[in-house]
Tab-separated table of C-alpha atoms and ligand atoms in Angstrom:
chain	number	residue	atom	x	y	z
A	1	MET	CA	51.383	16.538	-27.465
A	2	ILE	CA	49.811	13.787	-25.338
A	3	LEU	CA	46.894	11.868	-26.834
A	4	VAL	CA	44.505	10.817	-24.052
A	5	THR	CA	41.907	8.311	-25.212
A	6	GLY	CA	38.909	8.097	-22.887
A	7	GLY	CA	39.924	11.494	-21.489
A	8	ALA	CA	36.302	12.434	-20.758
A	9	GLY	CA	35.912	9.433	-18.440
A	10	TYR	CA	36.399	9.208	-14.685
A	11	ILE	CA	40.140	8.477	-14.477
A	12	GLY	CA	40.930	10.114	-17.831
A	13	SER	CA	39.433	13.490	-16.851
A	14	HIS	CA	41.414	13.588	-13.599
A	15	THR	CA	44.581	12.697	-15.505
A	16	VAL	CA	43.964	15.410	-18.103
A	17	ILE	CA	43.747	17.939	-15.261
A	18	GLU	CA	47.138	16.821	-13.912
A	19	LEU	CA	48.651	16.949	-17.404
A	20	LEU	CA	47.301	20.455	-18.088
A	21	ASN	CA	48.452	21.640	-14.649
A	22	HIS	CA	51.939	20.452	-15.614
A	23	ASN	CA	51.766	22.326	-18.930
A	24	TYR	CA	51.450	19.318	-21.219
A	25	GLN	CA	49.582	19.900	-24.493
A	26	VAL	CA	46.634	17.514	-24.535
A	27	VAL	CA	44.349	16.086	-27.185
A	28	ILE	CA	41.406	13.999	-25.968
A	29	VAL	CA	39.724	11.319	-28.067
A	30	ASP	CA	36.480	9.993	-26.603
A	31	ASN	CA	33.247	8.789	-28.183
A	32	LEU	CA	31.336	9.747	-24.989
A	33	CYS	CA	29.775	6.266	-24.772
A	34	ASN	CA	30.220	6.414	-20.986
A	35	SER	CA	30.791	10.116	-20.339
A	36	SER	CA	29.388	13.557	-21.002
A	37	GLU	CA	30.637	16.548	-22.980
A	38	VAL	CA	29.908	18.672	-19.876
A	39	ILE	CA	33.095	17.235	-18.339
A	40	LEU	CA	35.205	18.998	-20.951
A	41	ASP	CA	34.022	22.452	-19.848
A	42	ARG	CA	34.592	21.526	-16.236
A	43	ILE	CA	38.184	20.464	-16.940
A	44	LYS	CA	38.706	23.870	-18.565
A	45	LYS	CA	37.123	25.591	-15.584
A	46	ILE	CA	39.386	23.768	-13.107
A	47	THR	CA	42.621	24.255	-15.027
A	48	ASP	CA	41.946	27.476	-16.929
A	49	LYS	CA	43.698	25.722	-19.822
A	50	ASN	CA	42.551	24.555	-23.207
A	51	PHE	CA	42.924	21.276	-25.078
A	52	LYS	CA	41.694	19.663	-28.269
A	53	PHE	CA	38.797	17.241	-28.291
A	54	TYR	CA	37.739	14.722	-30.949
A	55	ASN	CA	34.476	12.798	-30.619
A	56	ILE	CA	35.862	9.657	-32.243
A	57	ASP	CA	35.598	5.926	-31.586
A	58	VAL	CA	39.122	4.521	-31.170
A	59	THR	CA	38.145	1.374	-33.065
A	60	GLN	CA	37.542	3.477	-36.226
A	61	LYS	CA	40.982	3.676	-37.784
A	62	ASP	CA	40.163	6.052	-40.635
A	63	GLU	CA	38.679	8.605	-38.264
A	64	LEU	CA	41.409	8.171	-35.661
A	65	LYS	CA	44.042	8.694	-38.352
A	66	LYS	CA	42.856	12.293	-38.635
A	67	VAL	CA	44.031	12.919	-35.054
A	68	PHE	CA	47.544	11.699	-35.918
A	69	GLU	CA	47.539	13.754	-39.146
A	70	GLU	CA	46.448	16.957	-37.442
A	71	ASN	CA	48.585	16.727	-34.294
A	72	HIS	CA	52.147	15.822	-33.482
A	73	ILE	CA	51.563	13.039	-30.961
A	74	ASP	CA	54.538	12.247	-28.708
A	75	SER	CA	52.843	9.866	-26.275
A	76	ILE	CA	49.505	8.135	-25.785
A	77	ILE	CA	47.645	7.390	-22.556
A	78	HIS	CA	44.974	4.841	-23.413
A	79	PHE	CA	41.977	4.847	-21.054
A	80	ALA	CA	39.192	4.266	-23.603
A	81	ALA	CA	37.527	0.945	-22.828
A	82	LEU	CA	34.339	-0.635	-21.587
A	83	LYS	CA	34.875	-1.516	-17.920
A	84	ALA	CA	31.943	-3.240	-16.229
A	85	VAL	CA	32.848	-6.791	-15.219
A	86	GLY	CA	29.245	-8.093	-15.007
A	87	GLU	CA	28.240	-6.502	-18.307
A	88	SER	CA	31.273	-8.076	-19.980
A	89	VAL	CA	29.957	-11.528	-19.051
A	90	LEU	CA	26.619	-10.721	-20.705
A	91	LYS	CA	28.092	-8.906	-23.737
A	92	PRO	CA	31.501	-10.501	-24.355
A	93	LEU	CA	31.605	-9.622	-28.037
A	94	GLU	CA	31.122	-5.891	-27.384
A	95	TYR	CA	33.917	-5.998	-24.809
A	96	TYR	CA	36.383	-7.923	-26.946
A	97	LYS	CA	35.645	-5.751	-29.969
A	98	ASN	CA	35.742	-2.377	-28.256
A	99	ASN	CA	38.721	-2.995	-25.991
A	100	LEU	CA	40.896	-5.140	-28.233
A	101	VAL	CA	40.245	-3.408	-31.565
A	102	GLY	CA	40.693	-0.010	-29.892
A	103	ALA	CA	44.136	-0.931	-28.552
A	104	LEU	CA	45.245	-2.699	-31.756
A	105	THR	CA	44.182	0.281	-33.863
A	106	LEU	CA	46.268	2.576	-31.701
A	107	PHE	CA	49.283	0.257	-31.966
A	108	GLU	CA	48.974	0.285	-35.777
A	109	LEU	CA	48.762	4.068	-35.885
A	110	MET	CA	51.748	4.342	-33.533
A	111	LYS	CA	53.738	2.369	-36.088
A	112	GLU	CA	52.493	4.434	-39.021
A	113	TYR	CA	53.121	7.781	-37.314
A	114	ASN	CA	56.265	6.853	-35.411
A	115	VAL	CA	54.840	7.292	-31.928
A	116	ASN	CA	56.858	5.260	-29.434
A	117	ASN	CA	55.417	6.021	-25.996
A	118	PHE	CA	52.237	4.368	-24.720
A	119	VAL	CA	50.647	4.090	-21.262
A	120	PHE	CA	47.951	1.454	-20.769
A	121	SER	CA	45.156	1.301	-18.156
A	122	SER	CA	45.367	-2.232	-16.896
A	123	SER	CA	43.761	-3.517	-13.738
A	124	ALA	CA	44.348	-5.618	-10.649
A	125	THR	CA	41.808	-7.944	-12.235
A	126	VAL	CA	44.740	-9.487	-14.194
A	127	TYR	CA	45.896	-11.127	-10.946
A	128	GLY	CA	42.723	-13.268	-10.966
A	129	ASN	CA	42.006	-14.869	-7.604
A	130	SER	CA	45.409	-14.274	-6.050
A	131	LYS	CA	45.628	-16.129	-2.758
A	132	ILE	CA	48.474	-13.948	-1.514
A	133	CYS	CA	48.406	-10.249	-0.553
A	134	PRO	CA	50.075	-7.824	-0.977
A	135	ILE	CA	50.191	-8.500	-4.701
A	136	ARG	CA	53.444	-7.920	-6.576
A	137	GLU	CA	53.804	-7.263	-10.304
A	138	ASP	CA	55.587	-10.605	-10.842
A	139	PHE	CA	52.662	-12.676	-9.519
A	140	GLN	CA	50.973	-15.130	-11.852
A	141	LEU	CA	48.338	-13.606	-14.153
A	142	SER	CA	44.896	-15.011	-14.965
A	143	THR	CA	41.391	-13.753	-15.567
A	144	THR	CA	37.885	-14.760	-14.614
A	145	ASN	CA	35.743	-12.659	-16.975
A	146	PRO	CA	35.811	-11.157	-20.517
A	147	TYR	CA	36.670	-7.656	-19.241
A	148	GLY	CA	39.724	-9.000	-17.418
A	149	ALA	CA	40.610	-11.098	-20.454
A	150	THR	CA	40.762	-7.963	-22.636
A	151	LYS	CA	43.194	-6.363	-20.167
A	152	LEU	CA	45.426	-9.432	-20.054
A	153	MET	CA	45.359	-9.863	-23.841
A	154	ILE	CA	46.369	-6.237	-24.408
A	155	GLU	CA	49.168	-6.650	-21.860
A	156	ASP	CA	50.322	-9.743	-23.813
A	157	VAL	CA	50.265	-7.782	-27.068
A	158	MET	CA	52.361	-5.081	-25.404
A	159	ARG	CA	54.895	-7.642	-24.158
A	160	ASP	CA	55.206	-9.031	-27.694
A	161	LEU	CA	55.448	-5.591	-29.303
A	162	SER	CA	58.186	-4.656	-26.900
A	163	LYS	CA	60.197	-7.770	-27.792
A	164	ALA	CA	59.796	-7.030	-31.511
A	165	ASN	CA	60.696	-3.331	-31.418
A	166	GLU	CA	63.248	-1.966	-28.990
A	167	ASN	CA	62.289	1.634	-29.806
A	168	LEU	CA	58.937	1.219	-28.117
A	169	ASN	CA	58.426	2.449	-24.548
A	170	LEU	CA	55.315	0.875	-23.091
A	171	ALA	CA	53.880	1.261	-19.586
A	172	ILE	CA	51.376	-1.167	-18.088
A	173	LEU	CA	49.687	0.410	-15.052
A	174	ARG	CA	47.603	-1.975	-12.967
A	175	TYR	CA	45.078	0.049	-10.984
A	176	PHE	CA	43.535	-1.227	-7.784
A	177	ASN	CA	40.204	0.377	-6.719
A	178	PRO	CA	40.003	4.057	-7.709
A	179	ILE	CA	37.552	6.214	-5.736
A	180	GLY	CA	37.418	9.888	-4.699
A	181	ALA	CA	37.147	12.926	-6.911
A	182	HIS	CA	38.829	16.240	-7.666
A	183	ILE	CA	38.720	18.581	-4.660
A	184	SER	CA	36.651	21.121	-6.628
A	185	GLY	CA	33.697	18.726	-6.423
A	186	ILE	CA	32.772	19.433	-10.045
A	187	ILE	CA	34.116	16.269	-11.656
A	188	GLY	CA	33.800	12.712	-10.396
A	189	GLU	CA	32.535	9.231	-11.112
A	190	GLU	CA	29.035	8.891	-12.508
A	191	PRO	CA	28.229	5.384	-13.691
A	192	ASN	CA	25.182	4.770	-15.883
A	193	GLY	CA	22.202	3.263	-14.060
A	194	ILE	CA	22.550	1.481	-10.728
A	195	PRO	CA	26.231	1.448	-9.740
A	196	ASN	CA	28.077	-1.877	-9.591
A	197	ASN	CA	31.010	-0.567	-7.600
A	198	LEU	CA	30.975	0.098	-3.896
A	199	MET	CA	31.753	3.826	-3.565
A	200	PRO	CA	29.302	5.074	-6.224
A	201	TYR	CA	26.662	2.880	-4.564
A	202	ILE	CA	27.412	4.379	-1.132
A	203	THR	CA	27.189	7.951	-2.462
A	204	LYS	CA	23.837	7.183	-4.136
A	205	VAL	CA	22.542	5.879	-0.800
A	206	ALA	CA	23.868	9.059	0.821
A	207	THR	CA	21.880	11.254	-1.596
A	208	GLY	CA	18.774	9.147	-1.004
A	209	THR	CA	18.609	7.997	-4.645
A	210	LEU	CA	19.061	4.409	-3.404
A	211	THR	CA	17.605	3.310	-0.079
A	212	GLU	CA	20.272	0.995	1.320
A	213	LEU	CA	23.580	-0.622	0.537
A	214	SER	CA	23.760	-4.383	0.106
A	215	ILE	CA	27.021	-5.711	1.521
A	216	PHE	CA	27.852	-8.765	-0.526
A	217	GLY	CA	28.788	-11.323	2.130
A	218	ASP	CA	30.192	-11.166	5.672
A	219	ASP	CA	31.789	-14.594	5.715
A	220	TYR	CA	35.011	-13.818	3.841
A	221	ASN	CA	38.342	-14.653	5.359
A	222	THR	CA	39.010	-11.043	6.463
A	223	HIS	CA	39.107	-9.164	9.803
A	224	ASP	CA	35.326	-8.483	9.795
A	225	GLY	CA	34.129	-10.963	7.167
A	226	THR	CA	33.507	-8.388	4.404
A	227	GLY	CA	35.672	-8.096	1.278
A	228	VAL	CA	38.944	-6.181	1.514
A	229	ARG	CA	40.222	-3.939	-1.303
A	230	ASP	CA	42.948	-1.372	-1.946
A	231	TYR	CA	41.077	1.901	-2.503
A	232	ILE	CA	43.168	4.598	-4.160
A	233	HIS	CA	42.313	8.275	-4.637
A	234	VAL	CA	41.742	8.998	-8.326
A	235	VAL	CA	44.006	12.083	-8.128
A	236	ASP	CA	46.882	9.930	-6.820
A	237	LEU	CA	46.185	7.509	-9.654
A	238	ALA	CA	46.224	10.369	-12.170
A	239	LYS	CA	49.601	11.531	-10.831
A	240	GLY	CA	50.971	8.020	-11.359
A	241	HIS	CA	50.374	8.492	-15.098
A	242	LEU	CA	52.572	11.586	-15.183
A	243	LYS	CA	55.329	9.673	-13.401
A	244	ALA	CA	54.998	6.860	-15.940
A	245	LEU	CA	55.188	9.337	-18.837
A	246	GLN	CA	58.358	10.838	-17.368
A	247	LYS	CA	59.837	7.359	-17.023
A	248	LEU	CA	59.042	6.558	-20.661
A	249	GLU	CA	61.175	9.536	-21.702
A	250	GLN	CA	64.204	7.565	-20.406
A	251	ASN	CA	63.583	4.799	-23.011
A	252	PRO	CA	62.975	1.975	-20.518
A	253	GLY	CA	61.210	-0.383	-22.968
A	254	LEU	CA	58.349	-2.226	-21.260
A	255	ILE	CA	57.518	-1.252	-17.665
A	256	THR	CA	54.775	-2.588	-15.374
A	257	TYR	CA	53.556	-1.094	-12.096
A	258	ASN	CA	50.843	-1.604	-9.541
A	259	LEU	CA	49.089	1.639	-8.629
A	260	GLY	CA	47.559	1.120	-5.200
A	261	THR	CA	48.124	2.344	-1.657
A	262	GLY	CA	49.197	-1.015	-0.237
A	263	GLN	CA	46.466	-0.751	2.429
A	264	GLY	CA	43.416	-2.985	2.487
A	265	TYR	CA	40.039	-1.792	3.811
A	266	SER	CA	36.915	-3.898	4.184
A	267	VAL	CA	33.460	-2.893	2.976
A	268	LEU	CA	32.446	-2.189	6.581
A	269	ASP	CA	35.610	-0.135	7.183
A	270	LEU	CA	34.800	2.027	4.171
A	271	VAL	CA	31.169	2.498	5.205
A	272	LYS	CA	32.211	3.487	8.739
A	273	VAL	CA	34.814	6.014	7.577
A	274	PHE	CA	32.348	7.476	5.048
A	275	GLU	CA	29.728	7.888	7.790
A	276	GLU	CA	32.186	9.465	10.215
A	277	VAL	CA	33.936	11.971	7.984
A	278	ASN	CA	30.756	13.050	6.214
A	279	ASN	CA	28.443	12.850	9.212
A	280	ILE	CA	25.843	10.893	7.293
A	281	GLU	CA	24.310	7.489	7.915
A	282	ILE	CA	24.513	4.740	5.308
A	283	PRO	CA	21.828	2.105	5.926
A	284	TYR	CA	23.011	-1.338	4.876
A	285	LYS	CA	22.052	-4.997	4.947
A	286	ILE	CA	24.230	-8.066	4.592
A	287	THR	CA	23.299	-10.159	1.553
A	288	SER	CA	24.840	-13.178	-0.146
A	289	ARG	CA	28.243	-13.062	-1.820
A	290	ARG	CA	28.505	-11.628	-5.353
A	291	PRO	CA	29.681	-14.368	-7.729
A	292	GLY	CA	33.328	-13.988	-8.677
A	293	ASP	CA	34.296	-11.760	-5.712
A	294	ILE	CA	37.436	-12.594	-3.756
A	295	ASP	CA	38.255	-12.163	-0.054
A	296	MET	CA	41.097	-9.769	-0.336
A	297	CYS	CA	43.012	-7.765	-2.918
A	298	TYR	CA	45.652	-5.154	-2.151
A	299	ALA	CA	48.827	-4.038	-3.824
A	300	ASP	CA	52.482	-4.046	-3.057
A	301	PRO	CA	53.224	-0.597	-4.561
A	302	THR	CA	56.962	-0.686	-3.735
A	303	LYS	CA	58.107	-0.995	-7.351
A	304	ALA	CA	56.317	2.208	-8.401
A	305	PHE	CA	57.806	3.975	-5.392
A	306	ILE	CA	61.366	2.879	-6.111
A	307	GLU	CA	61.356	3.220	-9.892
A	308	LEU	CA	58.874	6.060	-10.501
A	309	GLY	CA	59.147	7.936	-7.223
A	310	TRP	CA	55.357	7.614	-6.975
A	311	THR	CA	53.387	6.941	-3.851
A	312	ALA	CA	49.726	7.483	-2.971
A	313	GLU	CA	49.304	10.537	-0.739
A	314	TYR	CA	45.623	10.636	0.116
A	315	GLY	CA	44.133	8.431	2.812
A	316	ILE	CA	40.749	6.756	3.007
A	317	GLU	CA	39.168	9.692	4.904
A	318	ARG	CA	40.003	12.131	2.136
A	319	MET	CA	38.761	9.663	-0.490
A	320	CYS	CA	35.399	9.454	1.299
A	321	GLN	CA	35.146	13.246	1.706
A	322	ASP	CA	35.947	13.933	-1.943
A	323	SER	CA	33.597	11.253	-3.298
A	324	TRP	CA	30.794	12.729	-1.237
A	325	ARG	CA	31.539	16.360	-2.144
A	326	TRP	CA	31.277	15.440	-5.820
A	327	GLN	CA	28.051	13.458	-5.435
A	328	ARG	CA	26.419	15.939	-3.032
A	329	ASN	CA	27.062	18.789	-5.482
A	330	ASN	CA	25.965	16.660	-8.450
A	331	PRO	CA	23.326	14.226	-7.182
A	332	TYR	CA	22.220	13.515	-10.758
A	333	GLY	CA	25.713	13.491	-12.251
A	334	TYR	CA	26.435	15.412	-15.434
A	335	GLU	CA	23.357	14.585	-17.458
A	336	LYS	CA	20.841	16.356	-15.306
A	337	GLU	CA	22.737	19.592	-15.752
A	338	ASP	CA	22.386	19.175	-19.524
A	339	HIS	CA	18.712	18.715	-18.971
A	340	PHE	CA	18.412	21.865	-16.874
A	341	LEU	CA	20.433	23.820	-19.390
A	342	ASP	CA	18.159	22.619	-22.176
A	343	MET	CA	15.095	23.663	-20.216
A	344	GLY	CA	16.682	27.032	-19.501
A	345	THR	CA	17.127	27.823	-23.170
A	346	CYS	CA	13.620	26.735	-24.221
B	401	NAD	P1	35.145	5.491	-17.820
B	401	NAD	O1	34.093	4.672	-18.455
B	401	NAD	O2	34.726	6.602	-16.920
B	401	NAD	O3	36.100	6.111	-18.948
B	401	NAD	C1	36.354	5.465	-20.168
B	401	NAD	C2	36.119	6.469	-21.269
B	401	NAD	O4	36.401	5.843	-22.519
B	401	NAD	C3	34.682	6.971	-21.326
B	401	NAD	O5	34.670	8.387	-21.391
B	401	NAD	C4	34.138	6.360	-22.631
B	401	NAD	O6	33.194	7.216	-23.248
B	401	NAD	C5	35.406	6.183	-23.449
B	401	NAD	N1	35.375	5.103	-24.446
B	401	NAD	C6	35.040	3.803	-24.260
B	401	NAD	N2	35.151	3.128	-25.416
B	401	NAD	C7	35.579	4.025	-26.344
B	401	NAD	C8	35.892	3.941	-27.720
B	401	NAD	N3	35.767	2.801	-28.419
B	401	NAD	N4	36.326	5.049	-28.360
B	401	NAD	C9	36.464	6.224	-27.687
B	401	NAD	N5	36.153	6.364	-26.403
B	401	NAD	C10	35.725	5.278	-25.732
B	401	NAD	O7	36.132	4.499	-17.060
B	401	NAD	P2	37.304	4.798	-16.038
B	401	NAD	O8	36.888	4.310	-14.705
B	401	NAD	O9	37.773	6.197	-16.199
B	401	NAD	O10	38.399	3.781	-16.573
B	401	NAD	C11	39.434	4.182	-17.454
B	401	NAD	C12	40.293	2.985	-17.786
B	401	NAD	O11	40.809	2.432	-16.583
B	401	NAD	C13	39.552	1.848	-18.485
B	401	NAD	O12	40.412	1.290	-19.447
B	401	NAD	C14	39.287	0.871	-17.365
B	401	NAD	O13	39.161	-0.437	-17.850
B	401	NAD	C15	40.527	1.034	-16.522
B	401	NAD	N6	40.338	0.649	-15.106
B	401	NAD	C16	39.338	1.207	-14.387
B	401	NAD	C17	39.140	0.813	-13.052
B	401	NAD	C18	38.029	1.409	-12.239
B	401	NAD	O14	37.672	0.804	-11.218
B	401	NAD	N7	37.451	2.546	-12.601
B	401	NAD	C19	39.998	-0.154	-12.468
B	401	NAD	C20	41.020	-0.691	-13.244
B	401	NAD	C21	41.188	-0.282	-14.567
B	402	UFG	N1	30.484	-4.489	-2.706
B	402	UFG	C1	29.372	-4.575	-1.877
B	402	UFG	N2	28.223	-3.987	-2.297
B	402	UFG	C2	28.122	-3.305	-3.473
B	402	UFG	C3	29.278	-3.223	-4.302
B	402	UFG	C4	30.439	-3.838	-3.887
B	402	UFG	O1	29.416	-5.179	-0.805
B	402	UFG	O2	27.033	-2.802	-3.800
B	402	UFG	C5	31.759	-5.091	-2.237
B	402	UFG	C6	32.315	-6.179	-3.142
B	402	UFG	O3	31.762	-7.428	-2.785
B	402	UFG	C7	33.823	-6.053	-2.881
B	402	UFG	C8	34.022	-4.572	-2.600
B	402	UFG	O4	32.740	-4.057	-2.241
B	402	UFG	O5	34.155	-6.770	-1.716
B	402	UFG	C9	34.543	-3.787	-3.805
B	402	UFG	O6	33.699	-4.033	-4.932
B	402	UFG	P1	33.765	-3.134	-6.247
B	402	UFG	O7	32.711	-3.620	-7.176
B	402	UFG	O8	33.756	-1.686	-5.895
B	402	UFG	O9	35.232	-3.428	-6.827
B	402	UFG	P2	35.909	-4.811	-7.254
B	402	UFG	O10	37.115	-4.986	-6.380
B	402	UFG	O11	34.942	-5.904	-7.306
B	402	UFG	O12	36.363	-4.499	-8.757
B	402	UFG	C10	36.921	-3.250	-9.165
B	402	UFG	C11	36.569	-2.993	-10.625
B	402	UFG	C12	37.229	-4.010	-11.505
B	402	UFG	C13	38.705	-4.031	-11.254
B	402	UFG	C14	38.997	-4.249	-9.790
B	402	UFG	C15	40.460	-4.126	-9.519
B	402	UFG	O13	35.166	-3.047	-10.797
B	402	UFG	O14	37.036	-3.646	-12.842
B	402	UFG	O15	38.299	-3.275	-9.002
B	402	UFG	O16	40.939	-2.942	-10.036
B	402	UFG	F1	39.263	-5.027	-11.951
């Protein structure tokens, strides 16, 4: 049985689909603080498979214990976290508490219930302002905000745990920029309020919910002056978790991988591809730089290819098509459907 914390979230839900499609037994723990219960039915619809769900906060040890009592957990994939960089600067305490206590509570329960396999959602943010691209796993680590600090601290805890207990098999997966959605178009990314990230902002402009995209700076040291990132299809990312789980079965101890495509695209590149493949115009204006943003960030994914046999399959065109299919079919995300359903039963 695989325990997936945050399994109702964007990356978690796509990973649960891959796990179910590969006949893993899954139990999801999510307190739905950034997701909707509607997602659970949609996962069932896509896979035609069932799974257990607990609406539990991973920082609440007594409640979480119940999950370990009632299920035989072999491995954990830990997605549950708060993830907005800007919000973490404004609410550092919430971020440190939620992300750190959640992970520490899981580590304690792993010890108590003899669970040895753990996969952690880390982020390219742990490379700080790396001056060199492509970024390799052995580059120096640093952070520039509380969100990134929680990722680096949990990585440090994992490195220490691994040194102290050779039975533990721990995977650190450093994601670059996940976008895209399941091909069905019925699950995808739906941030609360005005999106901070580029692709959800573009799709909201495409639906007409937002009038135009602000491109944060065109004076970066890149081919067209706009910021370059390594966008990776969320389904490729999800598949990387299955490869990591398989690797953990070989008792490797601590393993760390970048999950990215190795290709950098600028903001303008992404906008152009989105417009072309979806035949829709995205009005934009160039504004000032967003504080904290860097010129360029893309992965060297060679290690994951050699050691896990994992490589990203989907290109930027497909990412743009799938993001748009999801948003076009669900212009108000998951919540509006709840609303309609409520009205229907009145
Ligand atoms: P998400 O917000 O869609 O999913 C996270 C899920 O965790 C949500 O369903 C939320 O309700 C749940 N959750 C949060 N705190 C919880 C708690 N205390 N107890 C139980 N459930 C809780 O985010 P996502 O984009 O799917 O990200 C998943 C993971 O990947 C996170 O750890 C995030 O930091 C990491 N990550 C994301 C990105 C990205 O750009 N999306 C990049 C790098 C790393
Ligand atoms: N951008 C815009 N306009 C917007 C939003 C973004 O021009 O409205 C630009 C940014 O300046 C940047 C690029 O688009 O050049 C990508 O920005 P995102 O906010 O989509 O992504 P980031 O690379 O800033 O950060 C994301 C996550 C972090 C994570 C990091 C690496 O938000 O949590 O990827 O994984 F750490």
